[in-house]
């Protein structure tokens, strides 16, 4: 067994710990929000609901996720591409970390000081402090440096192993960071070209429709940036954890390529209820959105097939005999598995959200909040939590104890219970019309709004349980850092012998990137020209 | 460790079909249930949309 | 690339189901006119909303039998006009814009749920068959008073 490189371990650990610090801070905010909406007016004068909400969104959806993903991907790239990061790759990793962290610190400070109460989508023409936008730019550009490190390591490996199929972990990491790179161009243009000059007073007005379109060009692939590392764990790591094999290497790679192609030219499905975009282009991007569902349908089949073939190899019979032989008591399997299971209602909700005119039923209601608490805050988060139980021991030269494992199972169950109550209530009250991103109100005791209150109370209860879950995972992370010393193998799955060979065309980056760019140009060129030509510019406003 | 599993020199010439056909029935049923969940939830919200229109 | 027979069947069923959804949505949108709101582009200078017709006189105007045009302005933190009354069975054509930031316009219990953006005019039509006092609220965060931003429409 090869020991995980100590220097690389420091880089990975720095990312993981920063991610969990963000989770804790963001979790405190979330719990307070739930309580306020449930009717408990507990906030001190110095902070408002919307400041907390902005912090919660930024810390959870941008910081926790990005840091964990970069750390996790660097760990696998180090392990599978030579056992050690090249000096240039490691330097880029640290440079990215420093820049992102500086940006995060500035951003959080500005948010908590009440200078950027614009929520994590910062829709113009609400105008925040320029430092907020500068901080965001620093985080994004920092993440580009992180991506470059991964690309560099991969490229050097390919040159040294011409003709060889790249390790699946590394391949999927490259797809993930390519997706991120292409997607963040949109938000970078919005922030650097539009919002920073405007917030500094160099220009008076901003093209609102353009800013939103650039944001959502980024905002949809953002969620695949979150999802793909979770899928990576499910495809590459879980088979090893359970003692089985990957169902198919080629289908796994194909699914990731399809994500690269179809998760970007689809931003309009977040703008279906907006003016300024024609019904034709909205529907066209809805059609493209539905195509991105296909690789998830493929992934579902691959996952079940991996489990069933493993079960049969252990002698299980019948349709579902394999269920019993899965290692339910192993948190490294159980937590990601719950993530997989919950992706079923999560994904179903997503299909509904993207359904063109049907979006009117759920737009800006708590249903949407319920949806993304299932996708990112459960499927992705639980998978990340499950990873930590082997990742921290591997990179720090320690081992997972039976006691830690048990605590992990308990934390996972608490998370699931809290989320069921909270997200379940959100979905329901959202269908009844209760708006998201809104502080406590009954709209002057309007009967419809009064009817929502019991659900908001249930949300507060669920949120409090989830906060217990947050505290528990932090305790577990600290516990893992102090676990007994030993060697933990980095779990990389092997492909089933029955799987077919992986065709080389799946690694022809020029071809796939070309198709991806062509699709983006196809989906966005005409509407963007229209938006730039006909949109009216708005001055900035500070409404808080 | 990573290169060996890609070499299928030991692959039998007889088609693998017969042994893996029943082997994935549980998978098939599971994904069909998933598909049914998607269908039912979509139709549910669709009906709500129609009723409110 | 080889696909297992059962995977081929699954993907056919799955993609087929998605295709059915798209055909239903597309037919409703392009043959029956049941589309997302604001299909046609209509802009306005956001700094001159109070001077530009018809938003200089927001309100409901009868344009036919049981047919109204509702010209409304959204602002932080309310709507102009504050409330109105129509008869059950009335069709209302809403034209709404914002004089400041992005707002929402959601009539609880209906499919009227759209974004109101400065510089743009949002359009939607709805027929109110059921009597009642409909809550119209802003569901897009717009500032400190966001949770108070609402109006009502009475249908008799």
Coordinates of N, CA and C in Angstrom, one line a residue, chain A residues 111-246:
Chain A
X111 N -20.5 40.9 4.3 CA -21.9 40.4 4.5 C -22.3 40.6 5.9
X112 N -21.5 40.2 6.9 CA -21.9 40.3 8.3 C -22.0 41.8 8.7
X113 N -21.2 42.6 8.0 CA -21.3 44.1 8.3 C -22.5 44.7 7.7
X114 N -23.3 43.9 7.0 CA -24.6 44.5 6.5 C -24.3 45.3 5.2
X115 N -23.2 45.1 4.5 CA -22.9 45.9 3.3 C -23.2 45.1 2.1
X116 N -23.7 43.9 2.2 CA -24.0 43.1 1.0 C -25.1 42.2 1.2
X117 N -26.3 42.8 1.6 CA -27.4 42.0 1.9 C -28.2 41.7 0.6
X118 N -27.6 41.0 -0.2 CA -28.1 40.8 -1.6 C -28.3 39.3 -1.9
X119 N -28.1 38.5 -0.9 CA -28.3 37.0 -1.1 C -27.2 36.5 -2.0
X120 N -27.1 35.1 -2.1 CA -25.9 34.6 -2.8 C -26.0 34.7 -4.3
X121 N -27.2 35.1 -4.8 CA -27.4 35.4 -6.2 C -27.2 36.8 -6.6
X122 N -27.0 37.7 -5.6 CA -26.7 39.1 -5.7 C -27.3 39.8 -7.0
X123 N -28.6 39.6 -7.2 CA -29.3 40.1 -8.4 C -29.2 41.7 -8.4
X124 N -28.7 42.2 -9.6 CA -28.8 43.6 -9.8 C -30.3 43.9 -10.1
X125 N -30.7 45.2 -9.9 CA -29.9 46.3 -9.5 C -29.8 46.6 -8.0
X126 N -30.0 45.6 -7.2 CA -29.6 45.8 -5.8 C -28.1 45.9 -5.8
X127 N -27.6 46.9 -5.2 CA -26.1 47.2 -5.3 C -25.4 47.0 -4.0
X128 N -24.5 46.1 -3.9 CA -23.8 45.8 -2.7 C -22.5 46.6 -2.7
X129 N -21.7 46.5 -1.6 CA -20.4 47.2 -1.5 C -19.5 46.6 -2.6
X130 N -18.7 47.4 -3.2 CA -17.7 46.8 -4.2 C -16.9 45.7 -3.7
X131 N -16.6 45.7 -2.4 CA -15.8 44.7 -1.8 C -16.4 43.3 -1.9
X132 N -17.7 43.3 -1.9 CA -18.4 42.0 -2.0 C -18.1 41.4 -3.4
X133 N -18.3 42.2 -4.4 CA -18.0 41.7 -5.7 C -16.6 41.4 -6.0
X134 N -15.7 42.2 -5.4 CA -14.2 41.9 -5.5 C -13.9 40.6 -4.8
X135 N -14.5 40.4 -3.6 CA -14.3 39.1 -2.9 C -14.8 37.9 -3.7
X136 N -15.9 38.1 -4.4 CA -16.4 37.0 -5.2 C -15.5 36.7 -6.4
X137 N -15.0 37.8 -7.0 CA -14.0 37.6 -8.1 C -12.8 36.8 -7.6
X138 N -12.3 37.2 -6.4 CA -11.1 36.5 -5.8 C -11.4 35.0 -5.6
X139 N -12.6 34.7 -5.2 CA -12.9 33.3 -5.0 C -12.9 32.5 -6.3
X140 N -13.6 33.1 -7.3 CA -13.7 32.5 -8.6 C -12.3 32.3 -9.2
X141 N -11.5 33.4 -9.2 CA -10.2 33.3 -9.9 C -9.3 32.3 -9.1
X142 N -9.4 32.3 -7.8 CA -8.7 31.4 -7.0 C -9.0 29.9 -7.4
X143 N -10.3 29.7 -7.7 CA -10.7 28.3 -8.1 C -10.2 28.0 -9.4
X144 N -10.0 29.0 -10.3 CA -9.3 28.7 -11.6 C -7.9 28.2 -11.4
X145 N -7.2 28.8 -10.5 CA -5.8 28.3 -10.2 C -5.8 26.9 -9.7
X146 N -6.8 26.6 -8.9 CA -6.9 25.2 -8.4 C -7.2 24.3 -9.5
X147 N -8.0 24.7 -10.4 CA -8.3 23.8 -11.6 C -7.1 23.6 -12.5
X148 N -6.3 24.7 -12.7 CA -5.1 24.6 -13.5 C -4.2 23.6 -12.9
X149 N -4.1 23.5 -11.6 CA -3.2 22.5 -11.0 C -3.6 21.1 -11.4
X150 N -4.9 20.8 -11.4 CA -5.4 19.5 -11.7 C -5.1 19.2 -13.2
X151 N -5.4 20.2 -14.1 CA -5.1 20.1 -15.5 C -3.7 19.8 -15.8
X152 N -2.8 20.5 -15.1 CA -1.4 20.3 -15.3 C -0.9 18.9 -14.9
X153 N -1.3 18.5 -13.8 CA -0.9 17.1 -13.3 C -1.4 16.1 -14.3
X154 N -2.7 16.2 -14.8 CA -3.2 15.3 -15.7 C -2.5 15.3 -17.1
X155 N -2.2 16.5 -17.5 CA -1.5 16.6 -18.8 C -0.1 16.0 -18.8
X156 N 0.6 16.2 -17.7 CA 1.9 15.6 -17.6 C 1.8 14.1 -17.5
X157 N 0.8 13.6 -16.8 CA 0.7 12.1 -16.8 C 0.4 11.5 -18.1
X158 N -0.5 12.3 -18.9 CA -0.8 11.8 -20.2 C 0.4 11.7 -21.1
X159 N 1.3 12.7 -21.0 CA 2.5 12.8 -21.8 C 3.4 11.6 -21.5
X160 N 3.4 11.3 -20.2 CA 4.3 10.2 -19.8 C 3.7 8.8 -20.0
X161 N 2.4 8.7 -20.3 CA 1.8 7.4 -20.5 C 0.9 7.5 -21.8
X162 N 1.6 7.9 -22.9 CA 0.8 8.0 -24.2 C 0.1 6.7 -24.5
X163 N -1.1 6.9 -24.9 CA -1.9 5.7 -25.4 C -2.6 5.0 -24.2
X164 N -2.3 5.3 -23.0 CA -2.9 4.6 -21.9 C -4.2 5.3 -21.5
X165 N -5.1 4.5 -21.0 CA -6.4 5.1 -20.5 C -6.1 5.7 -19.2
X166 N -6.5 7.0 -19.0 CA -6.2 7.6 -17.7 C -7.1 7.0 -16.6
X167 N -6.6 7.1 -15.4 CA -7.4 6.6 -14.2 C -8.7 7.3 -14.2
X168 N -9.7 6.6 -13.8 CA -11.1 7.1 -13.9 C -11.2 8.4 -12.9
X169 N -10.6 8.3 -11.7 CA -10.7 9.4 -10.8 C -10.2 10.7 -11.4
X170 N -9.0 10.6 -12.1 CA -8.4 11.7 -12.7 C -9.3 12.3 -13.9
X171 N -9.7 11.3 -14.7 CA -10.6 11.7 -15.8 C -11.8 12.5 -15.3
X172 N -12.5 12.0 -14.3 CA -13.7 12.6 -13.8 C -13.3 14.0 -13.2
X173 N -12.2 14.1 -12.6 CA -11.7 15.3 -11.9 C -11.5 16.4 -13.0
X174 N -10.9 16.0 -14.1 CA -10.7 16.9 -15.2 C -12.0 17.4 -15.8
X175 N -13.0 16.5 -16.0 CA -14.3 16.9 -16.5 C -14.9 17.9 -15.6
X176 N -14.9 17.6 -14.3 CA -15.5 18.5 -13.3 C -14.9 19.9 -13.3
X177 N -13.6 20.0 -13.4 CA -12.9 21.3 -13.3 C -13.1 22.0 -14.7
X178 N -13.2 21.3 -15.8 CA -13.4 21.9 -17.1 C -14.8 22.5 -17.1
X179 N -15.8 21.8 -16.6 CA -17.1 22.3 -16.4 C -17.1 23.6 -15.6
X180 N -16.4 23.6 -14.5 CA -16.4 24.7 -13.7 C -15.7 25.9 -14.4
X181 N -14.6 25.6 -15.1 CA -13.9 26.6 -15.8 C -14.8 27.4 -16.8
X182 N -15.5 26.5 -17.6 CA -16.3 27.1 -18.7 C -17.5 27.9 -18.0
X183 N -18.1 27.3 -17.0 CA -19.3 27.9 -16.4 C -19.0 29.2 -15.7
X184 N -17.8 29.3 -15.0 CA -17.5 30.5 -14.2 C -17.2 31.7 -15.1
X185 N -16.9 31.4 -16.4 CA -16.7 32.6 -17.3 C -17.9 33.5 -17.2
X186 N -19.1 33.0 -17.2 CA -20.3 33.8 -17.1 C -20.4 34.7 -15.9
X187 N -20.2 34.1 -14.7 CA -20.3 34.9 -13.5 C -19.1 35.8 -13.4
X188 N -17.9 35.4 -13.9 CA -16.8 36.3 -13.9 C -17.0 37.6 -14.8
X189 N -17.6 37.4 -15.9 CA -17.9 38.5 -16.8 C -18.9 39.4 -16.1
X190 N -19.9 38.8 -15.5 CA -21.0 39.6 -14.8 C -20.3 40.4 -13.7
X191 N -19.5 39.8 -12.9 CA -18.9 40.5 -11.7 C -17.9 41.5 -12.1
X192 N -16.9 41.0 -13.0 CA -15.8 41.9 -13.3 C -16.2 43.0 -14.3
X193 N -16.9 42.7 -15.3 CA -17.2 43.6 -16.4 C -18.4 44.5 -16.0
X194 N -19.4 43.9 -15.4 CA -20.6 44.7 -15.1 C -20.6 45.3 -13.7
X195 N -20.6 44.4 -12.7 CA -20.9 44.8 -11.3 C -19.8 45.6 -10.6
X196 N -18.6 45.2 -10.8 CA -17.5 45.9 -10.0 C -17.4 47.4 -10.5
X197 N -17.3 47.7 -11.7 CA -17.3 49.1 -12.2 C -18.5 49.8 -11.7
X198 N -19.7 49.2 -11.8 CA -20.9 49.8 -11.4 C -21.0 50.1 -9.9
X199 N -20.5 49.1 -9.1 CA -20.6 49.3 -7.6 C -19.5 50.3 -7.2
X200 N -18.5 50.5 -8.0 CA -17.5 51.5 -7.6 C -17.9 52.9 -8.1
X201 N -19.0 53.0 -8.9 CA -19.5 54.3 -9.4 C -18.8 54.7 -10.7
X202 N -18.1 53.8 -11.3 CA -17.5 54.2 -12.6 C -18.5 54.3 -13.7
X203 N -19.5 53.4 -13.6 CA -20.7 53.5 -14.5 C -21.9 53.6 -13.7
X204 N -22.9 54.3 -14.3 CA -24.1 54.6 -13.5 C -25.2 53.5 -13.5
X205 N -25.2 52.7 -14.6 CA -26.3 51.8 -14.7 C -25.8 50.4 -15.1
X206 N -26.7 49.4 -15.0 CA -26.4 48.0 -15.3 C -27.5 47.4 -16.1
X207 N -27.1 46.5 -17.0 CA -28.1 45.8 -17.8 C -28.6 44.6 -17.0
X208 N -29.8 44.7 -16.4 CA -30.2 43.8 -15.4 C -30.5 42.4 -16.1
X209 N -31.1 42.4 -17.2 CA -31.4 41.1 -17.8 C -30.1 40.4 -18.2
X210 N -29.1 41.1 -18.7 CA -27.9 40.5 -19.0 C -27.2 39.9 -17.8
X211 N -27.2 40.7 -16.7 CA -26.5 40.2 -15.5 C -27.1 38.9 -15.0
X212 N -28.5 38.8 -15.1 CA -29.1 37.6 -14.6 C -28.8 36.5 -15.5
X213 N -28.8 36.8 -16.8 CA -28.5 35.7 -17.8 C -27.1 35.2 -17.6
X214 N -26.1 36.1 -17.4 CA -24.8 35.6 -17.2 C -24.7 34.8 -15.9
X215 N -25.4 35.2 -14.9 CA -25.4 34.5 -13.6 C -25.9 33.1 -13.8
X216 N -27.1 33.0 -14.4 CA -27.6 31.6 -14.5 C -27.0 30.8 -15.6
X217 N -26.2 31.4 -16.5 CA -25.4 30.6 -17.4 C -24.4 29.8 -16.5
X218 N -24.0 30.5 -15.4 CA -23.1 29.9 -14.4 C -23.8 29.0 -13.4
X219 N -25.0 29.5 -13.0 CA -25.7 29.0 -11.9 C -26.2 27.6 -12.1
X220 N -26.6 27.2 -13.4 CA -27.0 25.8 -13.5 C -25.8 24.8 -13.5
X221 N -24.8 25.0 -14.3 CA -23.6 24.1 -14.2 C -23.0 24.1 -12.8
X222 N -23.2 25.2 -12.0 CA -22.7 25.2 -10.7 C -23.2 23.9 -9.9
X223 N -24.5 23.6 -10.1 CA -25.0 22.4 -9.4 C -24.5 21.1 -9.9
X224 N -24.0 21.1 -11.1 CA -23.3 19.9 -11.6 C -21.9 19.8 -11.1
X225 N -21.3 21.0 -10.9 CA -20.0 21.1 -10.2 C -20.1 20.4 -8.9
X226 N -21.2 20.6 -8.2 CA -21.4 20.0 -6.9 C -21.7 18.5 -7.1
X227 N -22.5 18.1 -8.0 CA -23.0 16.8 -8.2 C -21.9 15.8 -8.7
X228 N -21.1 16.3 -9.6 CA -20.1 15.4 -10.3 C -19.1 14.8 -9.3
X229 N -18.6 15.5 -8.4 CA -17.7 14.9 -7.4 C -18.4 13.8 -6.5
X230 N -19.7 14.0 -6.3 CA -20.5 13.0 -5.5 C -20.6 11.8 -6.4
X231 N -20.9 12.0 -7.7 CA -21.0 10.9 -8.6 C -19.7 10.2 -8.7
X232 N -18.6 10.9 -8.7 CA -17.3 10.4 -8.8 C -17.1 9.4 -7.6
X233 N -17.5 9.8 -6.4 CA -17.4 8.9 -5.3 C -18.2 7.6 -5.5
X234 N -19.4 7.8 -6.0 CA -20.3 6.7 -6.2 C -19.8 5.7 -7.2
X235 N -19.2 6.3 -8.3 CA -18.6 5.4 -9.4 C -17.3 4.8 -9.0
X236 N -16.4 5.6 -8.4 CA -15.0 5.1 -8.3 C -14.7 4.5 -6.9
X237 N -15.3 5.1 -5.8 CA -14.9 4.8 -4.5 C -15.8 3.7 -3.9
X238 N -17.1 3.9 -4.0 CA -18.1 3.0 -3.4 C -17.9 1.5 -3.8
X239 N -17.6 1.2 -5.0 CA -17.4 -0.2 -5.4 C -16.3 -0.8 -4.5
X240 N -15.2 0.0 -4.3 CA -14.1 -0.5 -3.5 C -14.5 -0.7 -2.0
X241 N -15.3 0.3 -1.5 CA -15.7 0.2 -0.1 C -16.5 -1.0 0.1
X242 N -17.4 -1.3 -0.8 CA -18.3 -2.5 -0.5 C -17.6 -3.8 -0.9
X243 N -16.5 -3.7 -1.6 CA -15.8 -5.0 -2.0 C -16.3 -5.5 -3.3
X244 N -16.9 -4.6 -4.1 CA -17.4 -5.0 -5.4 C -16.5 -4.4 -6.5
X245 N -17.1 -4.3 -7.7 CA -16.4 -3.7 -8.8 C -17.2 -2.7 -9.6
X246 N -16.6 -1.8 -10.3 CA -17.3 -0.9 -11.1 C -18.1 -1.6 -12.2

